[in-house]
Coordinates of C-alpha atoms and ligand atoms in Angstrom, one line a residue:
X1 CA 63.4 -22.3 21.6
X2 CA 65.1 -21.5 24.6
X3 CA 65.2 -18.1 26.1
X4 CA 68.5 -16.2 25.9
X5 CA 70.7 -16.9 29.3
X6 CA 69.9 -20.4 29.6
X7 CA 72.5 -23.2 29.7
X8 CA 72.7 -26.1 30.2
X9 CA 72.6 -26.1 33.8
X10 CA 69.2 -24.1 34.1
X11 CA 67.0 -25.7 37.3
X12 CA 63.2 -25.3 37.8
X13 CA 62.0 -25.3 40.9
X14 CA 58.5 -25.2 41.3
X15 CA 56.6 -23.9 45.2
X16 CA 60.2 -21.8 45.0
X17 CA 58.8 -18.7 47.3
X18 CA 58.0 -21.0 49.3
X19 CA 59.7 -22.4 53.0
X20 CA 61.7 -25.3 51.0
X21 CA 62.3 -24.2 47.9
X22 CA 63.2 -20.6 48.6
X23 CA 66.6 -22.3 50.7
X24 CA 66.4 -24.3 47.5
X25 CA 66.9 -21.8 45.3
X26 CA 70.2 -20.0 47.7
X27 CA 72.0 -22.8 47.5
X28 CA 71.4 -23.7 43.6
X29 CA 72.8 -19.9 42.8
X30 CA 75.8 -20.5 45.1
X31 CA 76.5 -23.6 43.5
X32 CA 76.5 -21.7 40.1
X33 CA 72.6 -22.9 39.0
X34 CA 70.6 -20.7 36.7
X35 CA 67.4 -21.1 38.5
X36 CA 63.4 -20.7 36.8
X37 CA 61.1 -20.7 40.1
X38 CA 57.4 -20.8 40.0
X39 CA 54.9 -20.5 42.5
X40 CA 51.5 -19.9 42.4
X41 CA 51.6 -17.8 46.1
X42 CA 49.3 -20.3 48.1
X43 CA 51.6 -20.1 50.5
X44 CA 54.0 -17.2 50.2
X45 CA 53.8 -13.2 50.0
X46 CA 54.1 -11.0 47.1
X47 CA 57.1 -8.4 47.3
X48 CA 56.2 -4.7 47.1
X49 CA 55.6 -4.9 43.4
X50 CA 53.1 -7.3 44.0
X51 CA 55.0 -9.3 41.2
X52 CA 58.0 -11.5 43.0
X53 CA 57.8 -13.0 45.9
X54 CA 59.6 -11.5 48.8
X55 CA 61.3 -14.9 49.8
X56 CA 63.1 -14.5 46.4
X57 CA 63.8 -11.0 46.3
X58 CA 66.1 -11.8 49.6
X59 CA 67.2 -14.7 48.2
X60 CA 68.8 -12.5 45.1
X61 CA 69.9 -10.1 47.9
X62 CA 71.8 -12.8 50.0
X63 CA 73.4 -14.3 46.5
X64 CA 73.9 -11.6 44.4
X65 CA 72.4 -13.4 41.8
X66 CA 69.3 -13.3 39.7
X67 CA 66.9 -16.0 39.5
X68 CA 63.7 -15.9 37.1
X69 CA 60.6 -15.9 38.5
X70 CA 56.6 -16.8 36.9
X71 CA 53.4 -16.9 38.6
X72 CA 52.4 -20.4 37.5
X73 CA 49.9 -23.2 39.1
X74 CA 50.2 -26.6 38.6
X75 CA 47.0 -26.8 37.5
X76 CA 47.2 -24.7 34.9
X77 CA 48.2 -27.1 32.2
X78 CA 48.5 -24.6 29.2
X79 CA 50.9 -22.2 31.7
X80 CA 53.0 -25.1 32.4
X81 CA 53.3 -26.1 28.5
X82 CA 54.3 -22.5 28.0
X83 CA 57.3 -22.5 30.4
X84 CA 58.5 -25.6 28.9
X85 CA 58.3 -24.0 25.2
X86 CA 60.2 -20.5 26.8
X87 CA 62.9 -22.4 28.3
X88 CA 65.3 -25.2 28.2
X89 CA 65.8 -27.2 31.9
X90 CA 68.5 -29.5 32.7
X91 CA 66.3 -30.6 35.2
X92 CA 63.3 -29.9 37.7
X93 CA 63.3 -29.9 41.6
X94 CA 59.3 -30.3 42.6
X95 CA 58.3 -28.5 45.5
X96 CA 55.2 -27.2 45.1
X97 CA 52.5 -29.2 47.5
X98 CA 50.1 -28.1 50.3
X99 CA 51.2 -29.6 53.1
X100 CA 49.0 -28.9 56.2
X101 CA 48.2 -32.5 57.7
X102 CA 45.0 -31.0 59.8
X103 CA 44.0 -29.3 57.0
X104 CA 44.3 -32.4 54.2
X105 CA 41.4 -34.2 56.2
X106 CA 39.5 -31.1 55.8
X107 CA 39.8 -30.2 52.4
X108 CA 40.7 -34.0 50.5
X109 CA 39.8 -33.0 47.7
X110 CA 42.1 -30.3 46.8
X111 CA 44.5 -31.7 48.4
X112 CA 44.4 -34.5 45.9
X113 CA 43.7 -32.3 43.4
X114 CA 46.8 -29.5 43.9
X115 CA 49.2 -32.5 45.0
X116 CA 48.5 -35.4 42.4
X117 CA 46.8 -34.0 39.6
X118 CA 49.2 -31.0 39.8
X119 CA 52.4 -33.2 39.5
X120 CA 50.2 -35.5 36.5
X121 CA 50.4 -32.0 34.9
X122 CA 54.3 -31.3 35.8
X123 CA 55.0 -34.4 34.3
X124 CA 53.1 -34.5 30.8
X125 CA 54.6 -31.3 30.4
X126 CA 57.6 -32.0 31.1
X127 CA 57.4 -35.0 28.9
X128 CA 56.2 -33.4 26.2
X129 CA 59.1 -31.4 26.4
X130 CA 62.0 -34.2 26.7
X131 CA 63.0 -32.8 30.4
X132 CA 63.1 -36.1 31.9
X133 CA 65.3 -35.3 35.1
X134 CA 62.8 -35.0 37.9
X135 CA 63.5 -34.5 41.8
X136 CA 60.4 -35.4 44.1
X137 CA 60.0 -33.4 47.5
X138 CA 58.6 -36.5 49.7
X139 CA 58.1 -37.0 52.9
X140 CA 59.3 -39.6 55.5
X141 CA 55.3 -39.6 56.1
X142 CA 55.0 -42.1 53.4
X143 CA 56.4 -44.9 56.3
X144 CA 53.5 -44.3 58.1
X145 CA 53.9 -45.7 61.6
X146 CA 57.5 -47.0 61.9
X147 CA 58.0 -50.7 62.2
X148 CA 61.6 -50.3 63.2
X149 CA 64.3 -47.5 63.6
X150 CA 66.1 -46.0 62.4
X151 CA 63.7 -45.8 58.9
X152 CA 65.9 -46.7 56.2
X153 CA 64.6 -46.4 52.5
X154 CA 63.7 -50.0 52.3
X155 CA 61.3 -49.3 55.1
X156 CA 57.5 -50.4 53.7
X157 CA 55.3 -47.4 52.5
X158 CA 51.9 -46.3 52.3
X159 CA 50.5 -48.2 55.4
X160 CA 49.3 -46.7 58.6
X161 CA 49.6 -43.2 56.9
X162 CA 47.0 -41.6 58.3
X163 CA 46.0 -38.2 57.0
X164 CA 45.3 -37.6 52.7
X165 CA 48.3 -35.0 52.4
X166 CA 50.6 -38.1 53.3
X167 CA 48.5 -40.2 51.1
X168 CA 49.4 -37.5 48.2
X169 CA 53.2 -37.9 48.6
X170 CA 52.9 -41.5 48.3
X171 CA 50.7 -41.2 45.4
X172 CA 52.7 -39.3 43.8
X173 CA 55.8 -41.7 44.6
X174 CA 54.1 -44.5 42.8
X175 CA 53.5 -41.9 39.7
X176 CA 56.9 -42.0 39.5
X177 CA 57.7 -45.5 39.9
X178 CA 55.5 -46.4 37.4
X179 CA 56.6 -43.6 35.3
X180 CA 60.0 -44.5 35.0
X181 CA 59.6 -48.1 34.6
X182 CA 57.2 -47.3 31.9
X183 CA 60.1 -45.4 30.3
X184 CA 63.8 -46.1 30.7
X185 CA 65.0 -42.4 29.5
X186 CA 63.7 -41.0 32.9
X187 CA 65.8 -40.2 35.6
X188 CA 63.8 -39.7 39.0
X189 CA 64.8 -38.7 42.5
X190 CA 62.7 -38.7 45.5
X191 CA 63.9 -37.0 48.5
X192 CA 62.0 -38.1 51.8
X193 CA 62.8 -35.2 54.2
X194 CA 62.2 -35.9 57.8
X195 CA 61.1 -32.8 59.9
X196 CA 62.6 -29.8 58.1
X197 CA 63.2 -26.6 60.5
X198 CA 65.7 -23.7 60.9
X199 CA 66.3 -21.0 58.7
X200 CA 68.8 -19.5 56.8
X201 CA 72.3 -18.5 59.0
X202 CA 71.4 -14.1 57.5
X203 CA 67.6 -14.8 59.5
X204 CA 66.3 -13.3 55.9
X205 CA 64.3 -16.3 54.9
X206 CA 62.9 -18.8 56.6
X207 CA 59.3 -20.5 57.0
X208 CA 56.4 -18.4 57.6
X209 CA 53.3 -19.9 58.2
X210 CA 50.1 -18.6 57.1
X211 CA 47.8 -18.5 60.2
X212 CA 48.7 -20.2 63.6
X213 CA 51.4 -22.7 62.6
X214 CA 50.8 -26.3 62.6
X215 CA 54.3 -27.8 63.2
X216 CA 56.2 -27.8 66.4
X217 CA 59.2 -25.5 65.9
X218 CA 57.7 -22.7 64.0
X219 CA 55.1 -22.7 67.1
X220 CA 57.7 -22.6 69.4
X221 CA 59.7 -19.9 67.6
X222 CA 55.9 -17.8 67.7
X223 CA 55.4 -18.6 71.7
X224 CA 59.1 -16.7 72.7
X225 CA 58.9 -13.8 70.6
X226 CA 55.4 -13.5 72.0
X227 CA 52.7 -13.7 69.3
X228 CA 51.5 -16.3 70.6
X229 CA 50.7 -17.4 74.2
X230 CA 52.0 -20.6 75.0
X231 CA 52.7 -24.4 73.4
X232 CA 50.4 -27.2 73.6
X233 CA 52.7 -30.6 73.9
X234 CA 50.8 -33.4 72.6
X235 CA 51.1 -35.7 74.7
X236 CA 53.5 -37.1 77.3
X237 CA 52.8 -40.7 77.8
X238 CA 54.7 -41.9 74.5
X239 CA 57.0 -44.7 75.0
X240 CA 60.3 -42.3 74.8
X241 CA 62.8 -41.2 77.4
X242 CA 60.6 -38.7 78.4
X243 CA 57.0 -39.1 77.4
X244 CA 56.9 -36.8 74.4
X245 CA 56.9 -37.6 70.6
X246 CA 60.9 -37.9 69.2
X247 CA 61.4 -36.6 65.4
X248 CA 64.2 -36.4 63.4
X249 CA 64.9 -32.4 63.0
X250 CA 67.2 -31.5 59.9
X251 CA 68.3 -28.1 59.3
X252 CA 66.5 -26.3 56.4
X253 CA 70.2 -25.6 54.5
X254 CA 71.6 -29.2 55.1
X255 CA 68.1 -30.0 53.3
X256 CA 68.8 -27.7 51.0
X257 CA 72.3 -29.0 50.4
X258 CA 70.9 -32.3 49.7
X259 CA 69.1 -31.3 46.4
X260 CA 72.3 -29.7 45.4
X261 CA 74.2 -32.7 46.1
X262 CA 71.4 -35.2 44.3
X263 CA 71.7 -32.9 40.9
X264 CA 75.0 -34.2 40.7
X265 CA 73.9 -38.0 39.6
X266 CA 72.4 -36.3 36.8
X267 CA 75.7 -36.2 35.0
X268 CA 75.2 -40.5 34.6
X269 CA 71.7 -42.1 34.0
X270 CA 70.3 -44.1 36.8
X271 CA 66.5 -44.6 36.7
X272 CA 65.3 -44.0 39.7
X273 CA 66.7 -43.4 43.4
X274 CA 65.3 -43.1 46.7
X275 CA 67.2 -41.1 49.7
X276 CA 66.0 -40.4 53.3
X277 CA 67.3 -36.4 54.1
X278 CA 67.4 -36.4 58.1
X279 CA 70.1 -36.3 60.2
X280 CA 70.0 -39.9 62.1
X281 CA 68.7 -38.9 65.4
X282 CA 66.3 -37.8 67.4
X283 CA 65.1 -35.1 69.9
X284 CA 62.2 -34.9 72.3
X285 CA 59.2 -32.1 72.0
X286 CA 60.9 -30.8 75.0
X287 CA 64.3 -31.1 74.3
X288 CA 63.3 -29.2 71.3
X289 CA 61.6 -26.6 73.7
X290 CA 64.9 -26.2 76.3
X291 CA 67.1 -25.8 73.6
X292 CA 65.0 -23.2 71.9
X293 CA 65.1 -21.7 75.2
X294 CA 68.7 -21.9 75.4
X295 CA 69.9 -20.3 71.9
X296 CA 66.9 -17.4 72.1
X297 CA 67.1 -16.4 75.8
X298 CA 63.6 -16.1 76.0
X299 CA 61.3 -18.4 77.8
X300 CA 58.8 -21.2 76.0
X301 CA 55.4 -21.5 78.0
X302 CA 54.2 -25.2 77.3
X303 CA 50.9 -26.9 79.0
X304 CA 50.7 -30.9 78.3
X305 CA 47.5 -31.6 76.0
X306 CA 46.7 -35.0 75.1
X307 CA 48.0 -36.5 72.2
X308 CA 47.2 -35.6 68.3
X309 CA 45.3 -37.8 66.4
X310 CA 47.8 -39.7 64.5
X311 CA 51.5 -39.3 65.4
X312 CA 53.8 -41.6 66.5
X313 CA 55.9 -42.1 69.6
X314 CA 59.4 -41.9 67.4
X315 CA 60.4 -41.2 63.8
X316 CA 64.1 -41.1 62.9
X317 CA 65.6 -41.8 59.8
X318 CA 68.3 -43.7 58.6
X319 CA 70.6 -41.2 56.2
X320 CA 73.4 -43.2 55.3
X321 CA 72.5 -44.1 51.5
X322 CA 72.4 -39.9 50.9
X323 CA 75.6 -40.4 52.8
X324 CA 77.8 -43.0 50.4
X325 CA 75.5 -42.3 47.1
X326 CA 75.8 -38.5 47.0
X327 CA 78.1 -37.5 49.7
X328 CA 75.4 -35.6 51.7
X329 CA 75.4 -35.5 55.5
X330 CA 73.8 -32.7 57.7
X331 CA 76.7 -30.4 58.9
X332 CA 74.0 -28.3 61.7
X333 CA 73.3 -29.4 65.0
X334 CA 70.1 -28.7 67.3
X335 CA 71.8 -25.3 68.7
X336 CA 72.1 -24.3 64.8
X337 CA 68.7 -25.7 64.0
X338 CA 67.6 -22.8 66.6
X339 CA 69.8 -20.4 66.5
X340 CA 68.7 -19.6 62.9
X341 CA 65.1 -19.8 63.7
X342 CA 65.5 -17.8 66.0
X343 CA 67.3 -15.1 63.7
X344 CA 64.6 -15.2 61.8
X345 CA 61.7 -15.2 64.0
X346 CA 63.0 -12.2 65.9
X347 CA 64.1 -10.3 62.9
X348 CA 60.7 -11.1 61.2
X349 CA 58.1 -11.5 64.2
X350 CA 55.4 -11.3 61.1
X351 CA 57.2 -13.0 59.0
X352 CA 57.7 -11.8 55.3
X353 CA 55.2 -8.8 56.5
X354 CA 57.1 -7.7 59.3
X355 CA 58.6 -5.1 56.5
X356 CA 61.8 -5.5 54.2
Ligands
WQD401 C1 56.6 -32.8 65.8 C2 56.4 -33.2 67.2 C3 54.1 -33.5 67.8 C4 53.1 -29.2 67.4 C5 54.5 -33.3 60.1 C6 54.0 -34.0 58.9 C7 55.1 -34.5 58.0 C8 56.0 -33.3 57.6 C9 56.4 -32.5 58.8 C10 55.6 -31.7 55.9 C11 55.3 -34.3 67.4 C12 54.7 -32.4 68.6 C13 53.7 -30.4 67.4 C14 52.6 -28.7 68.6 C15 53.5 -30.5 69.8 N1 55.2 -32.4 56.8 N2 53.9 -31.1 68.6 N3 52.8 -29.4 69.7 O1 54.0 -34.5 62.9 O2 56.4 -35.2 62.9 O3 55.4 -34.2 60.9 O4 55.3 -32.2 59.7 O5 55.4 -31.0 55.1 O6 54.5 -35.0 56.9 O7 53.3 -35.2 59.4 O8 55.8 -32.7 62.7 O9 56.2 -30.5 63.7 O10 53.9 -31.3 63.5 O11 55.4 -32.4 65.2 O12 53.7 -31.1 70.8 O13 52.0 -27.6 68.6 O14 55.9 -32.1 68.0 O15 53.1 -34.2 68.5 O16 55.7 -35.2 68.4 P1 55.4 -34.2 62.4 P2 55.3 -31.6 63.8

């Protein structure tokens, strides 16, 4: 029986206090969502209650809207079954991962475990439940090493990826392949994001790593507000215009935008579709640095480190079928991308604990 409130247009999003799905989550209120987030806070911080996560409790600020909230894990099968019996979803929207690539290779196992076996559990509950409308947060990792650019979505997958978190979003990918073929009535949609960074335009949410941060712009963002010292670039002898590895940068709400904009083929059944989210091009490890440096007015110290065990030279994606299948295209450029970062960082030097 569903719970009172819910329509037919009621969303679960799960890893929704987290970096992703908490810009998720804005963007499904503004567009008139009822939203059911869970999260199992592996990644995020409690609010003052101890109860919600402070991610959402902005996120409710910024909309003016309510969205329900449950401490649930993936792993918890019986949890999950519960949800499903409380309420009624139009469709879900699959965040929840661990996603630390240095950290996979360290910890495989529960990696595999909190990524696959987590989303085997989603899906039999949400099976059991007839909520067949499924959206997949993947990764353009699954292309491994690029054989040309840009990477459109016919672009082989699952060779030359070379740490197990990838390996989990491309596992979980051919879950869902073989899900849907196995049954017609499902309609799946996996999103491969390129490199997600930015906040949103307020600088009340944004991505807050737990420890020293593992991806370039979040590091960046800690070097000029000072909390940390200075930026090791991996690497400057990559085949690129100037030595250092080139990525595909899409701004956190244009991300966003692009789940709101795949709900919409929900209305007609399709199977299953495939869409790159980036923006088409891509910037250098220190044209990422200069601008930074240019929208925050602060300077980034940077020393040149050898490479990183497993990156590429370039990684760009091709966006056009997001483009003419659901009318999504990124509307922020790099000085947005860091502009709102910056808002953020310096607003929240701590992140979520830097106070309310
Ligand atoms: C970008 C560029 C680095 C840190 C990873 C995952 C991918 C996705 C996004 C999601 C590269 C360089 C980085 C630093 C640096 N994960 N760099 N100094 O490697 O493209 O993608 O994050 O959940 O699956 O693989 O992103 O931000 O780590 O690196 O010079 O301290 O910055 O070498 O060229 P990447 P990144």
């Amino acid at each position: 029986m569903a719970a009172s409130g819910d329509h037919g247009r009621l969303v679960l999003v799960t890893g929704g206090a987290g970096y992703v799905g908490s810009h998720c989550i804005l963007e499904l209120l503004n567009a008139g969502f009822d939203v059911v987030a869970v999260d199992n806070f592996a990644n995020a911080m409690a609010d003052d209650t101890g109860k919600l996560p402070e991610s959402l409790k902005r996120v409710e600020a910024l909309t003016d809207k309510k969205c329900t909230f449950y401490q649930v894990d993936m792993l918890d099968a019986a949890q999950l079954k519960n949800l499903f019996q409380k309420h009624s979803f139009f469709c879900i929207i699959h965040c929840a991962a661990l996603k630390a690539v240095g950290e996979s290779a360290a910890i495989p196992l529960a990696y595999y475990k909190n990524n696959v076996t987590g989303t085997l559990n989603l899906l039999e509950a949400a099976n059991a439940a007839g909520v067949k409308r499924f959206v997949f947060s993947s990764s353009a990792t699954v292309y491994g090493t690029p054989q040309y650019l840009p990477i459109d979505e016919k672009h082989p997958v699952g060779v030359g990826i070379t740490n197990p978190y990838g390996r989990t979003k491309h596992m979980v990918e051919e879950i869902l392949q073989d899900l849907q073929k196995s049954d017609d009535t499902w309609d799946i949609i996996i999103l491969r994001y390129f490199n997600p960074v930015g906040s949103h335009e307020s600088g009340r949410i944004g991505e807050d790593p737990q420890g020293p941060p593992n991806n370039l712009m979040p590091f960046v963002a800690q070097v000029a507000v000072g909390r940390l010292a200075e930026l090791k670039v991996f690497g400057s002898d990559y085949d690129t215009p100037d030595g250092t590895g080139v990525r595909d940068y899409v701004h956190v709400v244009d991300l966003a935008k692009g789940h709101v904009a795949a709900l919409k083929i929900f209305d007609k059944h399709f199977g299953l579709k495939i869409y790159n989210l980036g923006t088409g091009r891509g910037y250098s490890v220190l044209e990422m640095v200069s601008a930074f440096e240019k929208a925050s007015g602060q300077p980034v110290k940077y020393q040149i480190v050898p490479r990183r065990g497993g990156d590429v030279a370039t990684c760009y994606g091709d966006p056009s079928v997001a483009e003419k299948e659901l009318g999504w295209k990124c509307q922020k450029n790099l000085d947005d991308m860091c502009r709102d970062l910056w808002r953020w960082q310096s607003q929240n030097p701590k992140g979520f604990s830097s106070g309310k």
